[in-house]
Coordinates of N, CA, C and O in Angstrom, one line a residue:
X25 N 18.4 -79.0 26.0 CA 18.3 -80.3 25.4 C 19.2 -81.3 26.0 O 18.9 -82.5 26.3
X26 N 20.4 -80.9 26.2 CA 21.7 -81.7 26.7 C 22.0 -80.9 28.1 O 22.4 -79.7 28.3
X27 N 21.9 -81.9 29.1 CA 22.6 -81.0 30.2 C 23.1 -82.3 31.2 O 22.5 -83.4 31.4
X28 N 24.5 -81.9 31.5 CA 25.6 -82.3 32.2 C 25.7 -81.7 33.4 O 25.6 -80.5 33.4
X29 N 25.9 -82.4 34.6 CA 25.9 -81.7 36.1 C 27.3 -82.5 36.7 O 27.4 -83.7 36.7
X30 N 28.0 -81.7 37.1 CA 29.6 -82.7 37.1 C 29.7 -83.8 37.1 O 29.7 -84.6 38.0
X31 N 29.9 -84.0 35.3 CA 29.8 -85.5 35.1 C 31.2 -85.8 35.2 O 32.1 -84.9 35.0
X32 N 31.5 -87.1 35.5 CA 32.8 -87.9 36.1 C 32.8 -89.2 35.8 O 31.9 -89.9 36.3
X33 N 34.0 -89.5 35.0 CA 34.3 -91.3 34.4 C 35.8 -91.5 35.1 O 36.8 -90.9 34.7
X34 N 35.7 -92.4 35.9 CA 36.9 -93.1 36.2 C 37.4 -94.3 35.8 O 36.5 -95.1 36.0
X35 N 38.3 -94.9 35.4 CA 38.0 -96.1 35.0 C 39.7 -96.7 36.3 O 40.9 -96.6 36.0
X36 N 39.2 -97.1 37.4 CA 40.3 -96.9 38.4 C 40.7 -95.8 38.9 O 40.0 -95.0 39.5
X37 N 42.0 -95.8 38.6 CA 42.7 -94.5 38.8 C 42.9 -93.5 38.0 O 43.6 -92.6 38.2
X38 N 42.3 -93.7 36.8 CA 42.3 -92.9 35.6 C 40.9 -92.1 35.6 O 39.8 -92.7 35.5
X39 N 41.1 -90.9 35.6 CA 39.8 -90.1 35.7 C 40.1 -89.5 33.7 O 41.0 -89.0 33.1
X40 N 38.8 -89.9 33.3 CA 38.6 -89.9 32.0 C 38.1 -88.5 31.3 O 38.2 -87.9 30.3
X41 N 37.1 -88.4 32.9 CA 36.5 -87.1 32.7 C 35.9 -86.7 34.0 O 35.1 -87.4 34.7
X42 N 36.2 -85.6 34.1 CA 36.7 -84.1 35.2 C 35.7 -83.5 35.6 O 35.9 -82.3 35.5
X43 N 34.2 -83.8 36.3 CA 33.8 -82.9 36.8 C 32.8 -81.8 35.6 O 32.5 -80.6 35.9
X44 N 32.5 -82.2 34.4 CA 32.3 -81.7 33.3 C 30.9 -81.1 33.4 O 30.0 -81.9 33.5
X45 N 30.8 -79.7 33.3 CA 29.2 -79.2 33.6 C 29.2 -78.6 31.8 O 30.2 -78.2 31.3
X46 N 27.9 -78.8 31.3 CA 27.8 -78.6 30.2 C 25.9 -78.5 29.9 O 25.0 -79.0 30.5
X47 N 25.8 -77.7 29.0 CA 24.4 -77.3 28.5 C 23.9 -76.7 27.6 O 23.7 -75.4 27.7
X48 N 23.4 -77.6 26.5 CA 22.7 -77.7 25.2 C 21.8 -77.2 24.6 O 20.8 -77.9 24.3
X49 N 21.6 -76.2 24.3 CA 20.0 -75.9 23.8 C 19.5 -76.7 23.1 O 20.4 -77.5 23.0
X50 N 18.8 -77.1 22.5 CA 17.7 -77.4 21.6 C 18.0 -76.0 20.1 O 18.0 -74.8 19.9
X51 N 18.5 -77.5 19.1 CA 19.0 -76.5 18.1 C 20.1 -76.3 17.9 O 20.3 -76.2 16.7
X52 N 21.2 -76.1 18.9 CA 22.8 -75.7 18.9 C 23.2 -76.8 18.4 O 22.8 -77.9 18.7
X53 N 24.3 -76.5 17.2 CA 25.2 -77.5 16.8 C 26.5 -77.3 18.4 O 26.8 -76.3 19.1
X54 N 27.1 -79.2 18.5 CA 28.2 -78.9 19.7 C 29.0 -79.9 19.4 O 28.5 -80.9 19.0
X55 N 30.5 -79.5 19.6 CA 31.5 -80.4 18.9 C 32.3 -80.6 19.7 O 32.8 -79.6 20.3
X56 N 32.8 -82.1 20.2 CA 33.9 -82.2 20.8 C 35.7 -82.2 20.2 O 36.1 -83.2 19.6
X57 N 36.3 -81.4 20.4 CA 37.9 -81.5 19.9 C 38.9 -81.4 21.1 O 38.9 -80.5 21.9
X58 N 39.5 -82.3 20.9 CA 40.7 -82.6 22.0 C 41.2 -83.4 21.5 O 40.7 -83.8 20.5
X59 N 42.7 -83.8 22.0 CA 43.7 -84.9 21.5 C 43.3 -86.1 22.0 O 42.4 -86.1 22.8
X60 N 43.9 -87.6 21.7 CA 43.6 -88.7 21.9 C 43.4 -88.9 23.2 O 44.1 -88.1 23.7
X61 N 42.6 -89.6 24.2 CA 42.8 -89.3 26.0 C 42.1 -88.7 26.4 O 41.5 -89.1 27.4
X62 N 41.7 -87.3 25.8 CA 40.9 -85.9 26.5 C 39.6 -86.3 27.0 O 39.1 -85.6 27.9
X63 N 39.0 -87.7 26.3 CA 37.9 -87.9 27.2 C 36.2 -87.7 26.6 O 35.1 -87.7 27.1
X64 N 36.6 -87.5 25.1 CA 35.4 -87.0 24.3 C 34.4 -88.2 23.9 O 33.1 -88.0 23.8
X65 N 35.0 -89.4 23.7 CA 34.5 -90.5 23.4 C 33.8 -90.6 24.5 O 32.6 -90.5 24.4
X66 N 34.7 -90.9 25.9 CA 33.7 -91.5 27.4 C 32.5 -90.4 27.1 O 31.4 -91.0 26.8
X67 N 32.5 -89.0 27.1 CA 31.5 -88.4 27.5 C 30.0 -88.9 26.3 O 28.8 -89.1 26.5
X68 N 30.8 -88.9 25.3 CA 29.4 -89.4 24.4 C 29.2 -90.4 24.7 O 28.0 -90.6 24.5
X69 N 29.7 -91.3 25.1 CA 29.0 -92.8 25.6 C 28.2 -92.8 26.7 O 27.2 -93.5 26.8
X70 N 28.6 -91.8 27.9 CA 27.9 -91.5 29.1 C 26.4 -90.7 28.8 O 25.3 -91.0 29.3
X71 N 26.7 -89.5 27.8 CA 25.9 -88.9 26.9 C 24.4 -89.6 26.4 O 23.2 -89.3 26.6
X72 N 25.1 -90.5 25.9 CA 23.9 -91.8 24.8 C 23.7 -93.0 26.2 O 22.8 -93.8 25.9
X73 N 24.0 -93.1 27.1 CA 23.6 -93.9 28.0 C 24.3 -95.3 27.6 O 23.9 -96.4 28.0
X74 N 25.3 -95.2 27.0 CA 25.8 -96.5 27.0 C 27.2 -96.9 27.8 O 27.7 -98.0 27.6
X75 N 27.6 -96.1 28.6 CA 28.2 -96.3 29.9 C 27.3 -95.5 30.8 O 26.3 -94.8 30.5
X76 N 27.8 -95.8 32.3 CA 27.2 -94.8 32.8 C 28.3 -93.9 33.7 O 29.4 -94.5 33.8
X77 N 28.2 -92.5 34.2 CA 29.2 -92.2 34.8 C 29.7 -92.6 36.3 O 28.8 -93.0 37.1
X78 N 30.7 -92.5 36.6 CA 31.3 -92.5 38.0 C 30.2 -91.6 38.8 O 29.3 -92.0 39.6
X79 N 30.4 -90.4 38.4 CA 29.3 -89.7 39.2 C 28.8 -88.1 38.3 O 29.3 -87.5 37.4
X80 N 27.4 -87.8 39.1 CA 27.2 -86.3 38.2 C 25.8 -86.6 37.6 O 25.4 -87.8 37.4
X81 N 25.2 -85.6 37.3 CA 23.7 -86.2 36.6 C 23.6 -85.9 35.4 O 24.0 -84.8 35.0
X82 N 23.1 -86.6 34.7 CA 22.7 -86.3 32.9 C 21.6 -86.1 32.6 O 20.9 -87.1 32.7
X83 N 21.2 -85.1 32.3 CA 19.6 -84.9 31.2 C 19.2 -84.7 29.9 O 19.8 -83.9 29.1
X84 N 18.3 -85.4 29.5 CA 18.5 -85.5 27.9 C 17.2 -84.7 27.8 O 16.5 -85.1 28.7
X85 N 16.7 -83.8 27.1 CA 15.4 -83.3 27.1 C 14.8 -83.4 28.1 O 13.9 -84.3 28.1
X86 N 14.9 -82.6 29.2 CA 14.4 -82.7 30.7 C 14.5 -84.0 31.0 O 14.1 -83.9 32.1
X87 N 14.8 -85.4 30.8 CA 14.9 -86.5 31.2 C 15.9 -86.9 31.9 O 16.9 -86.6 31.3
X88 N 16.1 -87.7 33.5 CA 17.6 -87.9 34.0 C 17.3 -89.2 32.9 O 16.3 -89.8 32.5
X89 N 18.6 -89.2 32.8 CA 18.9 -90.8 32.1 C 18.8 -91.8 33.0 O 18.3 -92.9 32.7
X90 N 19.4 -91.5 34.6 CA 19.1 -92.8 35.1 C 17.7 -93.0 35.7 O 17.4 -93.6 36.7
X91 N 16.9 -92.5 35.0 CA 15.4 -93.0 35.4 C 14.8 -93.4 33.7 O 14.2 -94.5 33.5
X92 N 15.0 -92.5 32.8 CA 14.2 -92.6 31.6 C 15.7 -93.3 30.3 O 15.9 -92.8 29.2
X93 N 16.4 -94.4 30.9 CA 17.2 -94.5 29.7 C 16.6 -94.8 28.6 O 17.1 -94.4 27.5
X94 N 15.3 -95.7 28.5 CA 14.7 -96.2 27.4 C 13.7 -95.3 26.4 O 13.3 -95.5 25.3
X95 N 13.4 -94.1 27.3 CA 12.5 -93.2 26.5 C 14.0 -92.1 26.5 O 13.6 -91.0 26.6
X96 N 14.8 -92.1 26.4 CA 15.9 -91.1 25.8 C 16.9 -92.1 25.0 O 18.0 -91.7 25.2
X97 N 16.8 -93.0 24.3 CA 17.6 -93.7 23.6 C 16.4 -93.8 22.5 O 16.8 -93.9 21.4
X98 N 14.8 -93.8 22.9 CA 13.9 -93.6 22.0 C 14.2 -92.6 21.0 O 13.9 -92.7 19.8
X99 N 14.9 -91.4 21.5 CA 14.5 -89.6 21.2 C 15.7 -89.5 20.7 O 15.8 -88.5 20.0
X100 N 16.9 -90.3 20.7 CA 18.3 -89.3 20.4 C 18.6 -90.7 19.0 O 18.2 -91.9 19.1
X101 N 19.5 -90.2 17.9 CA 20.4 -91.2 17.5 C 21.7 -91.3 17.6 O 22.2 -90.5 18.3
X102 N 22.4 -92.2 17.2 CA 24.1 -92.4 17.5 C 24.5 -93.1 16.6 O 24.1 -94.3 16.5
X103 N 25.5 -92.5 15.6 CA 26.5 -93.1 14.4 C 27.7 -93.7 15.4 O 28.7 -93.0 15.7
X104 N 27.5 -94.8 15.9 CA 29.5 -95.3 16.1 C 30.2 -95.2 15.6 O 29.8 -95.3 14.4
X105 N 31.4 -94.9 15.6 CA 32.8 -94.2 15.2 C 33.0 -95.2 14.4 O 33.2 -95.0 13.2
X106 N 33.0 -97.0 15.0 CA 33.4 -98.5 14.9 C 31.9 -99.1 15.1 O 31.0 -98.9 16.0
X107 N 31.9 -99.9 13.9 CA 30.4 -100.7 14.4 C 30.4 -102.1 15.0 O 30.1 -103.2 14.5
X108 N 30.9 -101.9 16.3 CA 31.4 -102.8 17.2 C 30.2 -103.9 17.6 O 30.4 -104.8 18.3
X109 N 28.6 -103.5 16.9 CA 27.6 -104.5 17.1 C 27.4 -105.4 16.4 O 26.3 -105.9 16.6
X110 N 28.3 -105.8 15.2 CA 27.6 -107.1 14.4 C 28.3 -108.3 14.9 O 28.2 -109.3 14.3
X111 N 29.0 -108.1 15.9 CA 30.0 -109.5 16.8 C 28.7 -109.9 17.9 O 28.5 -111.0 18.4
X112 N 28.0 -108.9 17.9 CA 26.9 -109.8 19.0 C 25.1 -110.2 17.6 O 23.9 -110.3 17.8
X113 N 25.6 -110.3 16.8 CA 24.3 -110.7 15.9 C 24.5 -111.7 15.6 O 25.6 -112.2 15.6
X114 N 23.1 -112.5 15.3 CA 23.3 -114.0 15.2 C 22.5 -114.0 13.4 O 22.3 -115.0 12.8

């Protein structure tokens, strides 16, 4: 369902996240825990397609994201931590 091929966020010289290979079944509960920094947030944003990474490929249900972002933002949902979208509503 979720698959990660060394995914990598830089933001400069700050590597956010490491080269991260990962893979989801369909069904598996999966939990990110690390301290502040570790990089769990970038990956769910890279994850949901709302950054993209430095480098590495993402699949969401057999889909690369960088071909199908709009039919995999169709398929998945996302609770924000902060609901940082009512500053762009009119």
């Amino acid at each position: 369902m979720i698959e990660a091929l060394n995914l990598t966020r830089s933001f400069g010289s700050l590597i956010a996240v490491d080269q991260l290979n990962l893979n989801i079944s369909s069904g598996e509960i999966y939990g990110f825990l690390g301290p502040n920094g570790a990089g769990k947030t970038t990956t769910i944003k890279m994850l949901t397609g709302v950054i993209a990474p430095s480098s590495g490929k993402i699949k969401i249900a057999g889909l690369d994201i960088e071909r199908s972002k709009l039919e995999i933002k169709r398929l998945i949902s996302v609770v924000p931590d902060e609901p940082k979208m009512y500053d762009n509503l009119k």
